[in-house]
């Protein structure tokens, strides 16, 4: 396994793979890897085969964090990430610095961004207005540097995956996007690097996200109902946990992300909940 820190070296290697017809599978991450990330690595390997090159990027992208958010607190442990990547059969870790990724940004000379204008508006985009501009910008840059044949994203960030899929289509990135299932703890909590920031009390109550999903599934099993009624019920359910604060809960179409007026089997539900200062998200098909 090799660690590449410069954008020029990453792009050189990617071009060589293209010339030699060696397929590249790519898993973009912000590090502090867990079993969810490793499942994406295995999915990438399965997609490109044993002779392909699996690239994992580890980069905590500052442009997707608002000034009030947890960029400084975001957990980091490169040595541990490198060990996990080696054990998972990763070929290349691409771990650039901010100066490599955003040249000139520290003195105000960086000014090019990629914006998706429709799917980015609701849910995460409403709560975090600059977030998806940062995501689409960094993902587009990473795609240009890694030149993947296949890129694997996690379903836990459902809206992010839908936006990246739209960007890939609309901006003609020549790659296949795979969205792999969310990996969960035994008690249902979706794996996330941010779970590390939870106190034991918050951790115990954080299962309220997956419990809310289960409650919504049970509700639609009894028959379709107005989305507003389901959302109000889930808001009351979440409010029972003193350490949890609902940011949003939304019912929507899984592909278009359009809000649904009625919740029924097949409707998608996403929610974001603060446990203390840590913001957790989850989603699933009802
Ligand atoms: O999902 C993430 O970890 C990040 O948003 C991504 C895709 C690596 C871009 O920074």
PDB file of C-alpha atoms and ligand atoms in Angstrom:
ATOM      1  CA  UNK A   1       0.000   0.000   0.000  1.00  0.00           C
ATOM      2  CA  UNK A   2       1.256   3.454  -0.897  1.00  0.00           C
ATOM      3  CA  UNK A   3       0.343   6.812   0.636  1.00  0.00           C
ATOM      4  CA  UNK A   4       0.144   9.701  -1.836  1.00  0.00           C
ATOM      5  CA  UNK A   5      -0.008  13.253  -0.531  1.00  0.00           C
ATOM      6  CA  UNK A   6       0.379  15.363  -3.659  1.00  0.00           C
ATOM      7  CA  UNK A   7      -2.369  16.008  -6.212  1.00  0.00           C
ATOM      8  CA  UNK A   8       0.148  15.852  -9.069  1.00  0.00           C
ATOM      9  CA  UNK A   9       1.427  12.418  -8.006  1.00  0.00           C
ATOM     10  CA  UNK A  10      -2.149  11.122  -7.601  1.00  0.00           C
ATOM     11  CA  UNK A  11      -3.143  12.307 -11.068  1.00  0.00           C
ATOM     12  CA  UNK A  12       0.051  10.888 -12.610  1.00  0.00           C
ATOM     13  CA  UNK A  13      -0.694   7.477 -11.153  1.00  0.00           C
ATOM     14  CA  UNK A  14      -4.353   7.674 -12.222  1.00  0.00           C
ATOM     15  CA  UNK A  15      -3.324   8.520 -15.792  1.00  0.00           C
ATOM     16  CA  UNK A  16      -0.890   5.612 -15.818  1.00  0.00           C
ATOM     17  CA  UNK A  17      -3.685   3.259 -14.723  1.00  0.00           C
ATOM     18  CA  UNK A  18      -5.846   4.598 -17.572  1.00  0.00           C
ATOM     19  CA  UNK A  19      -3.051   4.045 -20.124  1.00  0.00           C
ATOM     20  CA  UNK A  20      -2.449   0.524 -18.861  1.00  0.00           C
ATOM     21  CA  UNK A  21      -6.160  -0.322 -18.782  1.00  0.00           C
ATOM     22  CA  UNK A  22      -6.058  -0.942 -15.012  1.00  0.00           C
ATOM     23  CA  UNK A  23      -9.437  -0.268 -13.415  1.00  0.00           C
ATOM     24  CA  UNK A  24      -9.632   2.091 -10.462  1.00  0.00           C
ATOM     25  CA  UNK A  25     -12.175   1.783  -7.647  1.00  0.00           C
ATOM     26  CA  UNK A  26     -12.467   4.821  -5.394  1.00  0.00           C
ATOM     27  CA  UNK A  27     -13.812   5.335  -1.874  1.00  0.00           C
ATOM     28  CA  UNK A  28     -13.751   8.967  -0.725  1.00  0.00           C
ATOM     29  CA  UNK A  29     -13.664   9.379   3.071  1.00  0.00           C
ATOM     30  CA  UNK A  30     -12.875  11.913   5.751  1.00  0.00           C
ATOM     31  CA  UNK A  31     -10.952   9.268   7.698  1.00  0.00           C
ATOM     32  CA  UNK A  32     -11.475   7.895  11.195  1.00  0.00           C
ATOM     33  CA  UNK A  33     -12.507   4.757   9.390  1.00  0.00           C
ATOM     34  CA  UNK A  34     -15.017   2.226  10.678  1.00  0.00           C
ATOM     35  CA  UNK A  35     -16.614  -0.968   9.415  1.00  0.00           C
ATOM     36  CA  UNK A  36     -18.971   1.082   7.208  1.00  0.00           C
ATOM     37  CA  UNK A  37     -16.034   2.556   5.272  1.00  0.00           C
ATOM     38  CA  UNK A  38     -14.392  -0.857   5.026  1.00  0.00           C
ATOM     39  CA  UNK A  39     -17.583  -2.296   3.532  1.00  0.00           C
ATOM     40  CA  UNK A  40     -17.265   0.383   0.792  1.00  0.00           C
ATOM     41  CA  UNK A  41     -13.644  -0.687   0.210  1.00  0.00           C
ATOM     42  CA  UNK A  42     -14.721  -4.313  -0.204  1.00  0.00           C
ATOM     43  CA  UNK A  43     -17.533  -3.233  -2.528  1.00  0.00           C
ATOM     44  CA  UNK A  44     -15.030  -1.272  -4.639  1.00  0.00           C
ATOM     45  CA  UNK A  45     -12.724  -4.290  -4.819  1.00  0.00           C
ATOM     46  CA  UNK A  46     -15.612  -6.530  -5.869  1.00  0.00           C
ATOM     47  CA  UNK A  47     -16.545  -4.056  -8.606  1.00  0.00           C
ATOM     48  CA  UNK A  48     -13.076  -3.700 -10.154  1.00  0.00           C
ATOM     49  CA  UNK A  49     -11.646  -7.177  -9.548  1.00  0.00           C
ATOM     50  CA  UNK A  50      -8.365  -8.390  -8.031  1.00  0.00           C
ATOM     51  CA  UNK A  51      -6.142  -6.660 -10.613  1.00  0.00           C
ATOM     52  CA  UNK A  52      -7.745  -3.238 -10.184  1.00  0.00           C
ATOM     53  CA  UNK A  53      -6.460  -0.474  -7.954  1.00  0.00           C
ATOM     54  CA  UNK A  54      -8.477   0.491  -4.874  1.00  0.00           C
ATOM     55  CA  UNK A  55      -7.907   4.110  -3.847  1.00  0.00           C
ATOM     56  CA  UNK A  56      -9.212   5.522  -0.552  1.00  0.00           C
ATOM     57  CA  UNK A  57      -8.995   9.262  -0.006  1.00  0.00           C
ATOM     58  CA  UNK A  58      -8.657  10.504   3.556  1.00  0.00           C
ATOM     59  CA  UNK A  59      -9.327  14.209   3.651  1.00  0.00           C
ATOM     60  CA  UNK A  60     -11.378  16.249   6.107  1.00  0.00           C
ATOM     61  CA  UNK A  61     -12.721  18.719   3.598  1.00  0.00           C
ATOM     62  CA  UNK A  62     -12.992  22.195   5.169  1.00  0.00           C
ATOM     63  CA  UNK A  63     -15.329  23.624   2.519  1.00  0.00           C
ATOM     64  CA  UNK A  64     -18.198  21.339   3.571  1.00  0.00           C
ATOM     65  CA  UNK A  65     -18.137  22.613   7.171  1.00  0.00           C
ATOM     66  CA  UNK A  66     -19.738  25.931   8.140  1.00  0.00           C
ATOM     67  CA  UNK A  67     -17.634  28.097  10.502  1.00  0.00           C
ATOM     68  CA  UNK A  68     -19.978  27.095  13.383  1.00  0.00           C
ATOM     69  CA  UNK A  69     -19.578  23.348  12.731  1.00  0.00           C
ATOM     70  CA  UNK A  70     -17.260  20.662  14.092  1.00  0.00           C
ATOM     71  CA  UNK A  71     -14.308  20.806  11.641  1.00  0.00           C
ATOM     72  CA  UNK A  72     -11.704  21.211  14.409  1.00  0.00           C
ATOM     73  CA  UNK A  73     -13.298  18.469  16.509  1.00  0.00           C
ATOM     74  CA  UNK A  74     -13.722  16.017  13.631  1.00  0.00           C
ATOM     75  CA  UNK A  75     -11.925  12.817  14.779  1.00  0.00           C
ATOM     76  CA  UNK A  76      -8.628  12.015  13.070  1.00  0.00           C
ATOM     77  CA  UNK A  77      -6.187   9.098  13.439  1.00  0.00           C
ATOM     78  CA  UNK A  78      -4.136   8.575  10.302  1.00  0.00           C
ATOM     79  CA  UNK A  79      -1.971   5.725  11.687  1.00  0.00           C
ATOM     80  CA  UNK A  80      -5.062   3.705  12.608  1.00  0.00           C
ATOM     81  CA  UNK A  81      -6.734   4.491   9.249  1.00  0.00           C
ATOM     82  CA  UNK A  82      -3.611   3.354   7.380  1.00  0.00           C
ATOM     83  CA  UNK A  83      -3.535   0.061   9.304  1.00  0.00           C
ATOM     84  CA  UNK A  84      -7.228  -0.587   8.576  1.00  0.00           C
ATOM     85  CA  UNK A  85      -6.734   0.233   4.885  1.00  0.00           C
ATOM     86  CA  UNK A  86      -3.738  -2.098   4.614  1.00  0.00           C
ATOM     87  CA  UNK A  87      -5.688  -4.918   6.262  1.00  0.00           C
ATOM     88  CA  UNK A  88      -8.637  -4.305   3.901  1.00  0.00           C
ATOM     89  CA  UNK A  89      -6.446  -4.596   0.801  1.00  0.00           C
ATOM     90  CA  UNK A  90      -6.413  -0.923  -0.184  1.00  0.00           C
ATOM     91  CA  UNK A  91      -3.681  -0.138  -2.744  1.00  0.00           C
ATOM     92  CA  UNK A  92      -3.442   3.633  -2.414  1.00  0.00           C
ATOM     93  CA  UNK A  93      -4.347   6.113   0.304  1.00  0.00           C
ATOM     94  CA  UNK A  94      -4.653   9.592  -1.109  1.00  0.00           C
ATOM     95  CA  UNK A  95      -4.271  11.998   1.838  1.00  0.00           C
ATOM     96  CA  UNK A  96      -3.666  15.527   0.552  1.00  0.00           C
ATOM     97  CA  UNK A  97      -3.198  18.657   2.664  1.00  0.00           C
ATOM     98  CA  UNK A  98      -5.526  21.683   2.457  1.00  0.00           C
ATOM     99  CA  UNK A  99      -2.825  23.539   0.517  1.00  0.00           C
ATOM    100  CA  UNK A 100      -2.720  20.736  -2.080  1.00  0.00           C
ATOM    101  CA  UNK A 101      -6.506  20.566  -2.442  1.00  0.00           C
ATOM    102  CA  UNK A 102      -7.288  24.277  -2.318  1.00  0.00           C
ATOM    103  CA  UNK A 103      -4.210  26.101  -3.590  1.00  0.00           C
ATOM    104  CA  UNK A 104      -4.306  29.795  -2.739  1.00  0.00           C
ATOM    105  CA  UNK A 105      -7.287  29.434  -0.380  1.00  0.00           C
ATOM    106  CA  UNK A 106      -5.407  30.589   2.721  1.00  0.00           C
ATOM    107  CA  UNK A 107      -4.792  33.996   1.092  1.00  0.00           C
ATOM    108  CA  UNK A 108      -8.140  34.293  -0.714  1.00  0.00           C
ATOM    109  CA  UNK A 109      -6.986  33.257  -4.211  1.00  0.00           C
ATOM    110  CA  UNK A 110      -9.143  30.123  -4.538  1.00  0.00           C
ATOM    111  CA  UNK A 111     -12.483  30.801  -6.254  1.00  0.00           C
ATOM    112  CA  UNK A 112     -13.799  27.796  -8.244  1.00  0.00           C
ATOM    113  CA  UNK A 113     -16.643  25.653  -6.859  1.00  0.00           C
ATOM    114  CA  UNK A 114     -19.075  23.040  -8.174  1.00  0.00           C
ATOM    115  CA  UNK A 115     -22.741  23.557  -7.271  1.00  0.00           C
ATOM    116  CA  UNK A 116     -25.736  21.242  -7.695  1.00  0.00           C
ATOM    117  CA  UNK A 117     -28.793  23.467  -7.683  1.00  0.00           C
ATOM    118  CA  UNK A 118     -31.889  21.336  -7.051  1.00  0.00           C
ATOM    119  CA  UNK A 119     -31.342  18.272  -4.873  1.00  0.00           C
ATOM    120  CA  UNK A 120     -29.080  20.251  -2.536  1.00  0.00           C
ATOM    121  CA  UNK A 121     -31.816  22.556  -1.283  1.00  0.00           C
ATOM    122  CA  UNK A 122     -33.843  20.499   1.201  1.00  0.00           C
ATOM    123  CA  UNK A 123     -33.039  18.430   4.283  1.00  0.00           C
ATOM    124  CA  UNK A 124     -29.265  18.588   4.904  1.00  0.00           C
ATOM    125  CA  UNK A 125     -29.031  21.525   2.510  1.00  0.00           C
ATOM    126  CA  UNK A 126     -31.681  23.482   4.423  1.00  0.00           C
ATOM    127  CA  UNK A 127     -29.929  22.873   7.753  1.00  0.00           C
ATOM    128  CA  UNK A 128     -26.402  23.280   6.357  1.00  0.00           C
ATOM    129  CA  UNK A 129     -26.691  25.769   3.463  1.00  0.00           C
ATOM    130  CA  UNK A 130     -23.046  25.651   2.319  1.00  0.00           C
ATOM    131  CA  UNK A 131     -22.462  21.956   2.956  1.00  0.00           C
ATOM    132  CA  UNK A 132     -23.237  20.426  -0.433  1.00  0.00           C
ATOM    133  CA  UNK A 133     -21.294  23.052  -2.363  1.00  0.00           C
ATOM    134  CA  UNK A 134     -18.266  21.853  -0.400  1.00  0.00           C
ATOM    135  CA  UNK A 135     -19.102  18.205  -1.023  1.00  0.00           C
ATOM    136  CA  UNK A 136     -19.669  18.527  -4.777  1.00  0.00           C
ATOM    137  CA  UNK A 137     -16.548  20.662  -5.120  1.00  0.00           C
ATOM    138  CA  UNK A 138     -14.261  18.259  -3.306  1.00  0.00           C
ATOM    139  CA  UNK A 139     -15.803  15.153  -4.881  1.00  0.00           C
ATOM    140  CA  UNK A 140     -15.441  16.643  -8.382  1.00  0.00           C
ATOM    141  CA  UNK A 141     -11.819  17.498  -7.619  1.00  0.00           C
ATOM    142  CA  UNK A 142     -11.168  14.006  -6.240  1.00  0.00           C
ATOM    143  CA  UNK A 143     -12.747  12.438  -9.331  1.00  0.00           C
ATOM    144  CA  UNK A 144     -10.409  14.528 -11.530  1.00  0.00           C
ATOM    145  CA  UNK A 145      -7.394  13.467  -9.494  1.00  0.00           C
ATOM    146  CA  UNK A 146      -8.186   9.758  -9.041  1.00  0.00           C
ATOM    147  CA  UNK A 147      -9.937   9.183 -12.408  1.00  0.00           C
ATOM    148  CA  UNK A 148     -11.973   6.275 -11.014  1.00  0.00           C
ATOM    149  CA  UNK A 149     -13.928   3.775 -13.087  1.00  0.00           C
ATOM    150  CA  UNK A 150     -16.109   3.085 -10.064  1.00  0.00           C
ATOM    151  CA  UNK A 151     -16.787   5.245  -7.000  1.00  0.00           C
ATOM    152  CA  UNK A 152     -18.514   3.868  -3.910  1.00  0.00           C
ATOM    153  CA  UNK A 153     -20.562   5.997  -1.515  1.00  0.00           C
ATOM    154  CA  UNK A 154     -22.515   4.989   1.582  1.00  0.00           C
ATOM    155  CA  UNK A 155     -26.322   5.002   1.716  1.00  0.00           C
ATOM    156  CA  UNK A 156     -26.216   6.628   5.167  1.00  0.00           C
ATOM    157  CA  UNK A 157     -25.618   9.943   3.357  1.00  0.00           C
ATOM    158  CA  UNK A 158     -28.550   9.336   1.013  1.00  0.00           C
ATOM    159  CA  UNK A 159     -28.942  12.929  -0.124  1.00  0.00           C
ATOM    160  CA  UNK A 160     -25.192  13.252  -0.712  1.00  0.00           C
ATOM    161  CA  UNK A 161     -25.213  10.114  -2.877  1.00  0.00           C
ATOM    162  CA  UNK A 162     -28.199  11.430  -4.899  1.00  0.00           C
ATOM    163  CA  UNK A 163     -26.447  14.766  -5.448  1.00  0.00           C
ATOM    164  CA  UNK A 164     -23.185  13.114  -6.500  1.00  0.00           C
ATOM    165  CA  UNK A 165     -25.133  10.852  -8.875  1.00  0.00           C
ATOM    166  CA  UNK A 166     -26.745  13.945 -10.421  1.00  0.00           C
ATOM    167  CA  UNK A 167     -23.356  15.669 -10.697  1.00  0.00           C
ATOM    168  CA  UNK A 168     -21.843  12.598 -12.362  1.00  0.00           C
ATOM    169  CA  UNK A 169     -24.669  12.575 -14.909  1.00  0.00           C
ATOM    170  CA  UNK A 170     -24.905  16.311 -15.531  1.00  0.00           C
ATOM    171  CA  UNK A 171     -21.150  16.942 -15.714  1.00  0.00           C
ATOM    172  CA  UNK A 172     -20.336  13.755 -17.680  1.00  0.00           C
ATOM    173  CA  UNK A 173     -17.953  12.097 -15.272  1.00  0.00           C
ATOM    174  CA  UNK A 174     -17.091   8.777 -16.948  1.00  0.00           C
ATOM    175  CA  UNK A 175     -17.591   6.548 -13.926  1.00  0.00           C
ATOM    176  CA  UNK A 176     -20.084   4.195 -12.312  1.00  0.00           C
ATOM    177  CA  UNK A 177     -21.459   5.231  -8.952  1.00  0.00           C
ATOM    178  CA  UNK A 178     -22.304   2.504  -6.446  1.00  0.00           C
ATOM    179  CA  UNK A 179     -24.282   3.250  -3.287  1.00  0.00           C
ATOM    180  CA  UNK A 180     -23.608   0.611  -0.625  1.00  0.00           C
ATOM    181  CA  UNK A 181     -25.876  -0.169   2.344  1.00  0.00           C
ATOM    182  CA  UNK A 182     -25.515   1.470   5.748  1.00  0.00           C
ATOM    183  CA  UNK A 183     -23.634  -0.608   8.326  1.00  0.00           C
ATOM    184  CA  UNK A 184     -25.110  -0.525  11.846  1.00  0.00           C
ATOM    185  CA  UNK A 185     -24.131  -1.331  15.399  1.00  0.00           C
ATOM    186  CA  UNK A 186     -26.007  -4.266  16.932  1.00  0.00           C
ATOM    187  CA  UNK A 187     -28.448  -1.861  18.596  1.00  0.00           C
ATOM    188  CA  UNK A 188     -29.256  -0.164  15.270  1.00  0.00           C
ATOM    189  CA  UNK A 189     -27.088   2.967  15.455  1.00  0.00           C
ATOM    190  CA  UNK A 190     -25.706   3.712  11.981  1.00  0.00           C
ATOM    191  CA  UNK A 191     -21.896   3.699  11.978  1.00  0.00           C
ATOM    192  CA  UNK A 192     -20.413   7.179  11.741  1.00  0.00           C
ATOM    193  CA  UNK A 193     -17.046   8.675  12.596  1.00  0.00           C
ATOM    194  CA  UNK A 194     -18.983  11.211  14.689  1.00  0.00           C
ATOM    195  CA  UNK A 195     -20.284   8.465  17.031  1.00  0.00           C
ATOM    196  CA  UNK A 196     -16.868   8.699  18.678  1.00  0.00           C
ATOM    197  CA  UNK A 197     -17.818  12.213  19.905  1.00  0.00           C
ATOM    198  CA  UNK A 198     -20.838  10.948  21.910  1.00  0.00           C
ATOM    199  CA  UNK A 199     -20.778  10.713  25.708  1.00  0.00           C
ATOM    200  CA  UNK A 200     -22.046   7.352  27.082  1.00  0.00           C
ATOM    201  CA  UNK A 201     -25.446   8.939  27.846  1.00  0.00           C
ATOM    202  CA  UNK A 202     -25.740  10.445  24.365  1.00  0.00           C
ATOM    203  CA  UNK A 203     -24.603   7.175  22.811  1.00  0.00           C
ATOM    204  CA  UNK A 204     -27.392   5.297  24.592  1.00  0.00           C
ATOM    205  CA  UNK A 205     -30.043   7.763  23.358  1.00  0.00           C
ATOM    206  CA  UNK A 206     -28.577   7.978  19.819  1.00  0.00           C
ATOM    207  CA  UNK A 207     -30.441   4.772  18.941  1.00  0.00           C
ATOM    208  CA  UNK A 208     -33.516   7.001  18.757  1.00  0.00           C
ATOM    209  CA  UNK A 209     -32.742   7.599  15.047  1.00  0.00           C
ATOM    210  CA  UNK A 210     -32.975   3.936  14.056  1.00  0.00           C
ATOM    211  CA  UNK A 211     -35.874   3.446  16.492  1.00  0.00           C
ATOM    212  CA  UNK A 212     -37.701   6.303  14.764  1.00  0.00           C
ATOM    213  CA  UNK A 213     -37.149   4.591  11.414  1.00  0.00           C
ATOM    214  CA  UNK A 214     -38.514   1.330  12.812  1.00  0.00           C
ATOM    215  CA  UNK A 215     -41.526   3.195  14.244  1.00  0.00           C
ATOM    216  CA  UNK A 216     -42.184   4.806  10.855  1.00  0.00           C
ATOM    217  CA  UNK A 217     -41.978   1.421   9.118  1.00  0.00           C
ATOM    218  CA  UNK A 218     -44.454  -0.040  11.593  1.00  0.00           C
ATOM    219  CA  UNK A 219     -46.807   2.922  11.011  1.00  0.00           C
ATOM    220  CA  UNK A 220     -46.881   2.593   7.196  1.00  0.00           C
ATOM    221  CA  UNK A 221     -47.320  -1.162   7.503  1.00  0.00           C
ATOM    222  CA  UNK A 222     -50.715  -0.405   9.052  1.00  0.00           C
ATOM    223  CA  UNK A 223     -51.527   1.705   5.953  1.00  0.00           C
ATOM    224  CA  UNK A 224     -50.510   4.946   4.204  1.00  0.00           C
ATOM    225  CA  UNK A 225     -50.855   8.133   6.256  1.00  0.00           C
ATOM    226  CA  UNK A 226     -50.254  11.870   5.798  1.00  0.00           C
ATOM    227  CA  UNK A 227     -46.498  12.543   6.006  1.00  0.00           C
ATOM    228  CA  UNK A 228     -47.198  15.505   8.314  1.00  0.00           C
ATOM    229  CA  UNK A 229     -48.898  13.190  10.820  1.00  0.00           C
ATOM    230  CA  UNK A 230     -46.042  10.682  10.746  1.00  0.00           C
ATOM    231  CA  UNK A 231     -43.426  13.446  11.116  1.00  0.00           C
ATOM    232  CA  UNK A 232     -45.281  14.969  14.097  1.00  0.00           C
ATOM    233  CA  UNK A 233     -45.467  11.556  15.769  1.00  0.00           C
ATOM    234  CA  UNK A 234     -41.730  10.984  15.229  1.00  0.00           C
ATOM    235  CA  UNK A 235     -40.919  14.459  16.569  1.00  0.00           C
ATOM    236  CA  UNK A 236     -42.816  13.628  19.797  1.00  0.00           C
ATOM    237  CA  UNK A 237     -41.099  10.223  19.951  1.00  0.00           C
ATOM    238  CA  UNK A 238     -37.638  11.803  19.656  1.00  0.00           C
ATOM    239  CA  UNK A 239     -38.496  14.538  22.184  1.00  0.00           C
ATOM    240  CA  UNK A 240     -38.903  11.816  24.826  1.00  0.00           C
ATOM    241  CA  UNK A 241     -35.095  11.447  24.870  1.00  0.00           C
ATOM    242  CA  UNK A 242     -33.766  14.324  26.978  1.00  0.00           C
ATOM    243  CA  UNK A 243     -30.335  14.344  25.299  1.00  0.00           C
ATOM    244  CA  UNK A 244     -31.698  14.279  21.726  1.00  0.00           C
ATOM    245  CA  UNK A 245     -32.941  17.276  19.736  1.00  0.00           C
ATOM    246  CA  UNK A 246     -34.595  16.799  16.347  1.00  0.00           C
ATOM    247  CA  UNK A 247     -33.172  18.918  13.525  1.00  0.00           C
ATOM    248  CA  UNK A 248     -35.480  17.603  10.777  1.00  0.00           C
ATOM    249  CA  UNK A 249     -37.414  14.555   9.707  1.00  0.00           C
ATOM    250  CA  UNK A 250     -38.603  14.277   6.100  1.00  0.00           C
ATOM    251  CA  UNK A 251     -40.526  11.836   3.917  1.00  0.00           C
ATOM    252  CA  UNK A 252     -39.526  11.943   0.256  1.00  0.00           C
ATOM    253  CA  UNK A 253     -39.120  10.137  -3.036  1.00  0.00           C
ATOM    254  CA  UNK A 254     -35.881   8.138  -2.945  1.00  0.00           C
ATOM    255  CA  UNK A 255     -34.740   9.247  -6.426  1.00  0.00           C
ATOM    256  CA  UNK A 256     -36.011  12.790  -6.875  1.00  0.00           C
ATOM    257  CA  UNK A 257     -35.775  13.718  -3.159  1.00  0.00           C
ATOM    258  CA  UNK A 258     -39.125  15.525  -3.604  1.00  0.00           C
ATOM    259  CA  UNK A 259     -41.017  15.722  -0.274  1.00  0.00           C
ATOM    260  CA  UNK A 260     -43.887  13.234  -0.103  1.00  0.00           C
ATOM    261  CA  UNK A 261     -47.336  14.350   1.056  1.00  0.00           C
ATOM    262  CA  UNK A 262     -48.217  10.801   2.114  1.00  0.00           C
ATOM    263  CA  UNK A 263     -46.018   8.206   3.762  1.00  0.00           C
ATOM    264  CA  UNK A 264     -46.465   4.685   2.470  1.00  0.00           C
ATOM    265  CA  UNK A 265     -44.399   1.571   1.903  1.00  0.00           C
ATOM    266  CA  UNK A 266     -41.532   2.549  -0.427  1.00  0.00           C
ATOM    267  CA  UNK A 267     -41.463   6.199   0.711  1.00  0.00           C
ATOM    268  CA  UNK A 268     -38.012   7.198   1.963  1.00  0.00           C
ATOM    269  CA  UNK A 269     -37.513   8.815   5.371  1.00  0.00           C
ATOM    270  CA  UNK A 270     -34.470  10.783   6.537  1.00  0.00           C
ATOM    271  CA  UNK A 271     -33.791  12.501   9.821  1.00  0.00           C
ATOM    272  CA  UNK A 272     -31.090  14.481  11.587  1.00  0.00           C
ATOM    273  CA  UNK A 273     -30.859  14.614  15.366  1.00  0.00           C
ATOM    274  CA  UNK A 274     -28.463  16.434  17.669  1.00  0.00           C
ATOM    275  CA  UNK A 275     -27.133  14.394  20.580  1.00  0.00           C
ATOM    276  CA  UNK A 276     -25.542  17.194  22.564  1.00  0.00           C
ATOM    277  CA  UNK A 277     -23.521  19.106  19.972  1.00  0.00           C
ATOM    278  CA  UNK A 278     -23.029  16.067  17.737  1.00  0.00           C
ATOM    279  CA  UNK A 279     -25.325  15.918  14.741  1.00  0.00           C
ATOM    280  CA  UNK A 280     -26.307  12.425  13.581  1.00  0.00           C
ATOM    281  CA  UNK A 281     -28.224  11.430  10.444  1.00  0.00           C
ATOM    282  CA  UNK A 282     -29.988   8.314   9.297  1.00  0.00           C
ATOM    283  CA  UNK A 283     -32.444   7.300   6.575  1.00  0.00           C
ATOM    284  CA  UNK A 284     -34.204   4.329   5.121  1.00  0.00           C
ATOM    285  CA  UNK A 285     -36.973   3.048   2.920  1.00  0.00           C
ATOM    286  CA  UNK A 286     -40.286   2.602   4.736  1.00  0.00           C
TER     287      UNK A 286
HETATM  288  O1  LIG B   1     -19.195  11.384   3.090  1.00  0.00           O
HETATM  289  C1  LIG B   1     -18.086  11.881   3.348  1.00  0.00           C
HETATM  290  O2  LIG B   1     -17.298  11.351   4.148  1.00  0.00           O
HETATM  291  C2  LIG B   1     -17.686  13.199   2.686  1.00  0.00           C
HETATM  292  O3  LIG B   1     -18.782  14.019   2.496  1.00  0.00           O
HETATM  293  C3  LIG B   1     -16.909  12.986   1.373  1.00  0.00           C
HETATM  294  C4  LIG B   1     -17.773  12.299   0.330  1.00  0.00           C
HETATM  295  C5  LIG B   1     -15.662  12.165   1.632  1.00  0.00           C
HETATM  296  C6  LIG B   1     -16.485  14.345   0.804  1.00  0.00           C
HETATM  297  O4  LIG B   1     -15.657  15.015   1.683  1.00  0.00           O
END
